[in-house]
Amino acid sequence: MTEHVDGNALAGPLSDLFTFDPTTASARCAGCGDVSVLARAMVYGEPDTFVVRCAHCDDVLMTIVQTRDRFCIELRGMTWLKIPR
Amino acid sequence: MTGTSEAGDGRIGNWKVGVVTSIRRESASGRSITIDVPRWGGNIAGQHTDVRLTAANGYTAVRSYSVASAGAGDRIELAVDRLPTGEVSPYLVDTLREGDELELRGPLGGWFVWTPQQTESVQLIGGGSGIVPLMAMIRSHEASGSTAPFRLLYSVRTPLDAFFRAELESPSANLEVTWIFTRGAPSGWSRPAGRITAADLEAHGFPAALSPTVFVCGPTGFVETVASALVALGHEPNRVKTERFGGA
Ligand SMILES: Cc1cc2nc3c(=O)[nH]c(=O)nc-3n(C[C@H](O)[C@H](O)[C@H](O)COP(=O)(O)OP(=O)(O)OC[C@H]3O[C@@H](n4cnc5c(N)ncnc54)[C@H](O)[C@@H]3O)c2cc1C
Ligand SMILES: [Zn+2]
């Protein structure tokens, strides 16, 4: 993947971790304050690393790194994540 | 919206082993693949699945593919276009055979979806293999007897590159299909071959004033061109949903 895709594509990788659909959860960008569902974020990915950027200001919302024995999720770029139930 | 995802065996993220039941050529570079996936449990139109290939040395490659079918049951249809230098798509288009096993997880994603409860006008805009999730919406629309007005703009290089051509050439009563040919149009076609423009969207799409829900899907460059043109035509960004497939 050399070009970015939508946050929709995170549904699979994150389904290993969460029991909810993360792509319909909304996040508030710590950079610009925009609130959007994760499905609308921009995802830049190498096979095992995803950098998720705010579609509004391009700041990094979240980084996911998968290795053989662990997931590392860095969430500094979002103030909160609201999950529908 | 992705169905139940209880812990353990039923978790959506678990890999399931499907068996290819049939394969159909769709175009020179693409084909559709029907797969029986035990415990798939049905899907909403627009959802996707992740496919995992594992090499003999344990190396794995995972890619997302939209599901062209919708509804209950454990049988799904995918449609894949071959990228000549790709890692996964040439295998799916050229090598995979009926009876082969394929690892998948899903159904995935509850946002780029259409359900028959939606009654508003729906504008679908697909480029190349981006037709796949839109096809699921068209099939779900027809199967449910929905009277929501549907329009599709489908951009392909030439008529021979179209997926689901026969099905789209005889659309149901509540669906209007407009073809955009980017490299070669049939003789006598009034629109010269060329990439989709704001003028195409204006001439053949539902007007922004109608507040349609718009689904745009295809290569990333296509999706971005179309999405910006839609917003420039007055469509509310919130009503425009996109699914970028990657690539230029
Ligand atoms: C949510 C989602 C749904 C998808 N659904 C479908 C589908 O229904 N049918 C389908 O055929 N594909 C679909 N794709 C694209 C698919 O996931 C793969 O990216 C594609 O099959 C290429 O994989 P590959 O391993 O063959 O190529 P790779 O090895 O990943 O890439 C090979 C080369 O092709 C380029 N490239 C990658 N993707 C594209 C692209 N889409 N267009 C042009 N160039 C590209 C890369 O930059 C690279 O240079 C979907 C993608 C997403 C995110
Ligand atoms: Zn932001």
Coordinates of N, CA and C in Angstrom, one line a residue, chain B residues 19-119:
Chain B
V19 N -14.0 -22.2 1.5 CA -13.7 -23.0 0.4 C -14.3 -22.4 -0.9
V20 N -13.5 -22.2 -1.9 CA -14.0 -21.6 -3.1 C -14.9 -22.6 -3.8
T21 N -16.1 -22.1 -4.1 CA -17.1 -22.9 -4.7 C -17.3 -22.6 -6.2
S22 N -17.0 -21.4 -6.6 CA -17.1 -21.1 -8.1 C -16.3 -19.9 -8.4
I23 N -15.9 -19.8 -9.6 CA -15.1 -18.6 -10.1 C -15.6 -18.2 -11.4
R24 N -15.8 -16.9 -11.6 CA -16.3 -16.4 -12.9 C -15.4 -15.3 -13.4
R25 N -15.1 -15.3 -14.7 CA -14.3 -14.2 -15.2 C -15.2 -13.0 -15.4
E26 N -14.7 -11.8 -14.9 CA -15.5 -10.6 -15.0 C -15.0 -9.7 -16.1
S27 N -13.7 -9.7 -16.3 CA -13.0 -8.8 -17.3 C -11.7 -9.4 -17.6
A28 N -10.9 -8.7 -18.4 CA -9.6 -9.3 -18.8 C -8.7 -9.4 -17.5
S29 N -8.9 -8.5 -16.6 CA -8.0 -8.6 -15.4 C -8.6 -8.9 -14.1
G30 N -9.9 -9.3 -14.2 CA -10.6 -9.5 -12.9 C -11.6 -10.7 -12.9
R31 N -11.8 -11.2 -11.8 CA -12.8 -12.3 -11.7 C -13.5 -12.3 -10.4
S32 N -14.7 -12.9 -10.3 CA -15.4 -13.0 -9.1 C -15.3 -14.4 -8.5
I33 N -15.2 -14.5 -7.2 CA -14.9 -15.7 -6.5 C -16.0 -15.9 -5.5
T34 N -16.7 -17.0 -5.6 CA -17.7 -17.4 -4.6 C -17.1 -18.4 -3.6
I35 N -17.4 -18.1 -2.3 CA -16.7 -18.8 -1.3 C -17.7 -19.2 -0.2
D36 N -17.6 -20.4 0.3 CA -18.4 -20.8 1.4 C -17.6 -20.6 2.7
V37 N -18.0 -19.8 3.6 CA -17.3 -19.5 4.8 C -18.0 -19.9 6.0
P38 N -17.7 -21.0 6.6 CA -18.4 -21.5 7.8 C -18.4 -20.4 8.9
R39 N -19.6 -20.2 9.5 CA -19.7 -19.2 10.5 C -19.6 -17.7 10.1
W40 N -19.7 -17.5 8.8 CA -19.7 -16.1 8.3 C -20.9 -15.4 8.9
G41 N -22.1 -16.0 8.7 CA -23.2 -15.4 9.4 C -23.9 -14.2 8.7
G42 N -23.6 -14.1 7.4 CA -24.3 -13.0 6.6 C -23.6 -11.7 6.8
N43 N -23.9 -10.8 5.9 CA -23.3 -9.4 6.0 C -24.2 -8.4 5.4
I44 N -24.0 -7.1 5.8 CA -24.7 -6.0 5.3 C -24.0 -5.5 4.0
A45 N -24.8 -4.9 3.1 CA -24.2 -4.5 1.9 C -23.1 -3.4 2.1
G46 N -21.9 -3.6 1.6 CA -20.9 -2.6 1.7 C -19.7 -3.1 2.6
Q47 N -20.0 -4.1 3.4 CA -18.9 -4.6 4.3 C -17.8 -5.3 3.5
H48 N -16.7 -5.5 4.2 CA -15.5 -6.1 3.5 C -15.0 -7.3 4.4
T49 N -14.1 -8.0 3.8 CA -13.4 -9.1 4.5 C -11.9 -8.9 4.3
D50 N -11.1 -9.4 5.3 CA -9.7 -9.5 5.1 C -9.3 -10.9 4.6
V51 N -8.5 -11.0 3.6 CA -8.0 -12.3 3.1 C -6.5 -12.4 3.5
R52 N -6.2 -13.6 4.0 CA -4.8 -13.8 4.4 C -4.2 -15.0 3.7
L53 N -3.1 -14.7 3.0 CA -2.3 -15.8 2.3 C -1.1 -16.1 3.2
T54 N -0.8 -17.4 3.3 CA 0.4 -17.8 4.0 C 1.3 -18.6 3.1
A55 N 2.5 -18.2 3.0 CA 3.5 -18.9 2.2 C 4.1 -20.1 3.0
A56 N 4.7 -21.0 2.3 CA 5.3 -22.2 2.9 C 6.2 -21.8 4.1
N57 N 6.9 -20.7 4.0 CA 7.9 -20.4 5.0 C 7.2 -19.6 6.2
G58 N 5.8 -19.5 6.2 CA 5.1 -18.8 7.3 C 4.9 -17.4 7.0
Y59 N 5.4 -16.8 6.0 CA 5.2 -15.4 5.7 C 3.7 -15.2 5.3
T60 N 3.1 -14.1 5.9 CA 1.7 -13.9 5.5 C 1.5 -12.5 4.9
A61 N 0.5 -12.4 4.1 CA 0.1 -11.2 3.5 C -1.4 -11.0 3.7
V62 N -1.9 -9.9 4.2 CA -3.3 -9.7 4.4 C -3.8 -8.5 3.5
R63 N -4.9 -8.6 2.9 CA -5.5 -7.6 2.1 C -7.0 -7.5 2.3
S64 N -7.6 -6.4 2.1 CA -9.0 -6.2 2.3 C -9.7 -6.4 1.0
Y65 N -10.9 -7.1 1.0 CA -11.7 -7.2 -0.2 C -13.2 -7.0 0.1
S66 N -13.8 -6.1 -0.6 CA -15.2 -5.8 -0.4 C -16.0 -7.1 -0.8
V67 N -17.2 -7.2 -0.2 CA -18.1 -8.3 -0.5 C -19.1 -7.8 -1.5
A68 N -19.2 -8.5 -2.6 CA -20.2 -8.1 -3.6 C -21.6 -8.6 -3.3
S69 N -21.7 -9.6 -2.4 CA -23.0 -10.1 -2.1 C -23.5 -9.5 -0.7
A70 N -24.8 -9.6 -0.4 CA -25.3 -9.1 0.8 C -26.4 -10.0 1.3
G71 N -26.6 -10.0 2.6 CA -27.7 -10.8 3.1 C -27.2 -12.0 4.0
A72 N -28.2 -12.8 4.4 CA -27.9 -13.9 5.3 C -27.1 -15.0 4.6
G73 N -26.6 -15.9 5.4 CA -25.9 -17.0 4.9 C -24.4 -17.0 4.9
D74 N -23.8 -18.1 4.6 CA -22.4 -18.3 4.7 C -21.7 -18.3 3.4
R75 N -22.4 -18.0 2.3 CA -21.8 -18.0 1.0 C -21.6 -16.5 0.6
I76 N -20.4 -16.2 0.2 CA -20.1 -14.8 -0.2 C -19.4 -14.7 -1.5
E77 N -19.6 -13.6 -2.2 CA -18.9 -13.4 -3.4 C -17.9 -12.2 -3.3
L78 N -16.7 -12.4 -3.8 CA -15.7 -11.3 -3.9 C -15.5 -11.1 -5.4
A79 N -14.9 -9.9 -5.7 CA -14.5 -9.7 -7.1 C -13.2 -8.9 -7.0
V80 N -12.2 -9.5 -7.7 CA -10.8 -9.0 -7.5 C -10.2 -8.6 -8.9
D81 N -9.6 -7.4 -8.9 CA -8.9 -7.0 -10.1 C -7.4 -7.2 -9.9
R82 N -6.7 -7.8 -10.9 CA -5.3 -8.1 -10.8 C -4.4 -6.8 -11.0
L83 N -3.5 -6.5 -10.0 CA -2.5 -5.5 -10.2 C -1.2 -6.3 -10.5
P84 N -0.7 -6.1 -11.7 CA 0.3 -7.1 -12.2 C 1.5 -7.2 -11.3
T85 N 1.9 -6.1 -10.5 CA 3.0 -6.3 -9.7 C 2.6 -6.6 -8.2
G86 N 1.4 -6.9 -8.0 CA 0.9 -7.1 -6.6 C 1.3 -8.4 -6.0
E87 N 1.2 -8.4 -4.7 CA 1.5 -9.6 -4.0 C 0.3 -10.6 -3.9
V88 N -0.8 -10.1 -3.7 CA -2.0 -10.9 -3.4 C -3.0 -11.1 -4.6
S89 N -3.3 -9.9 -5.3 CA -4.3 -10.0 -6.3 C -4.0 -11.0 -7.4
P90 N -2.7 -11.1 -7.9 CA -2.5 -12.0 -9.0 C -2.8 -13.5 -8.6
Y91 N -2.5 -13.8 -7.3 CA -2.8 -15.1 -6.8 C -4.4 -15.4 -6.9
L92 N -5.1 -14.4 -6.4 CA -6.6 -14.5 -6.4 C -7.2 -14.6 -7.8
V93 N -6.6 -13.9 -8.7 CA -7.1 -13.8 -10.1 C -6.6 -15.0 -11.0
D94 N -5.4 -15.3 -10.8 CA -4.8 -16.3 -11.8 C -4.6 -17.7 -11.2
T95 N -4.4 -17.9 -9.9 CA -4.0 -19.1 -9.4 C -5.1 -19.9 -8.6
L96 N -5.8 -19.2 -7.8 CA -6.9 -19.8 -7.0 C -7.8 -20.6 -7.8
R97 N -8.2 -21.8 -7.4 CA -9.1 -22.7 -8.1 C -10.3 -23.1 -7.3
E98 N -11.3 -23.5 -7.9 CA -12.5 -24.1 -7.2 C -12.0 -25.2 -6.3
G99 N -12.6 -25.3 -5.1 CA -12.2 -26.3 -4.1 C -11.0 -25.9 -3.2
D100 N -10.3 -24.8 -3.6 CA -9.2 -24.4 -2.8 C -9.7 -23.7 -1.5
E101 N -8.9 -23.7 -0.5 CA -9.2 -23.0 0.8 C -8.6 -21.6 0.8
L102 N -9.3 -20.8 1.5 CA -8.9 -19.4 1.6 C -9.2 -18.9 3.1
E103 N -8.2 -18.3 3.7 CA -8.5 -17.7 5.1 C -9.0 -16.3 5.0
L104 N -10.1 -16.1 5.7 CA -10.8 -14.8 5.7 C -11.2 -14.4 7.1
R105 N -11.4 -13.1 7.4 CA -12.1 -12.7 8.6 C -13.1 -11.6 8.2
G106 N -14.2 -11.6 9.0 CA -15.2 -10.7 8.7 C -16.6 -11.2 9.1
P107 N -17.7 -10.6 8.7 CA -17.7 -9.3 7.9 C -17.2 -8.1 8.7
L108 N -16.6 -7.2 8.0 CA -15.9 -6.1 8.7 C -16.5 -4.7 8.2
G109 N -16.5 -3.8 9.2 CA -16.9 -2.4 8.9 C -18.4 -2.2 8.9
G110 N -18.8 -1.2 9.8 CA -20.2 -1.0 9.9 C -20.6 0.4 9.4
W111 N -19.7 1.1 8.7 CA -19.9 2.5 8.3 C -20.1 2.7 6.8
F112 N -19.4 2.0 5.9 CA -19.6 2.2 4.5 C -20.6 1.1 4.1
V113 N -21.9 1.3 4.6 CA -22.9 0.2 4.4 C -24.2 0.9 4.1
W114 N -25.0 0.1 3.3 CA -26.4 0.5 3.1 C -27.3 -0.5 3.6
T115 N -28.4 -0.2 4.3 CA -29.4 -1.1 4.7 C -30.8 -0.8 4.1
P116 N -31.6 -1.8 3.9 CA -32.9 -1.5 3.2 C -33.8 -0.6 4.1
Q117 N -33.5 -0.3 5.3 CA -34.3 0.6 6.1 C -34.1 2.0 5.6
Q118 N -33.0 2.3 4.9 CA -32.8 3.7 4.4 C -33.7 3.9 3.2
T119 N -34.4 5.1 3.3 CA -35.4 5.4 2.2 C -35.0 6.5 1.3

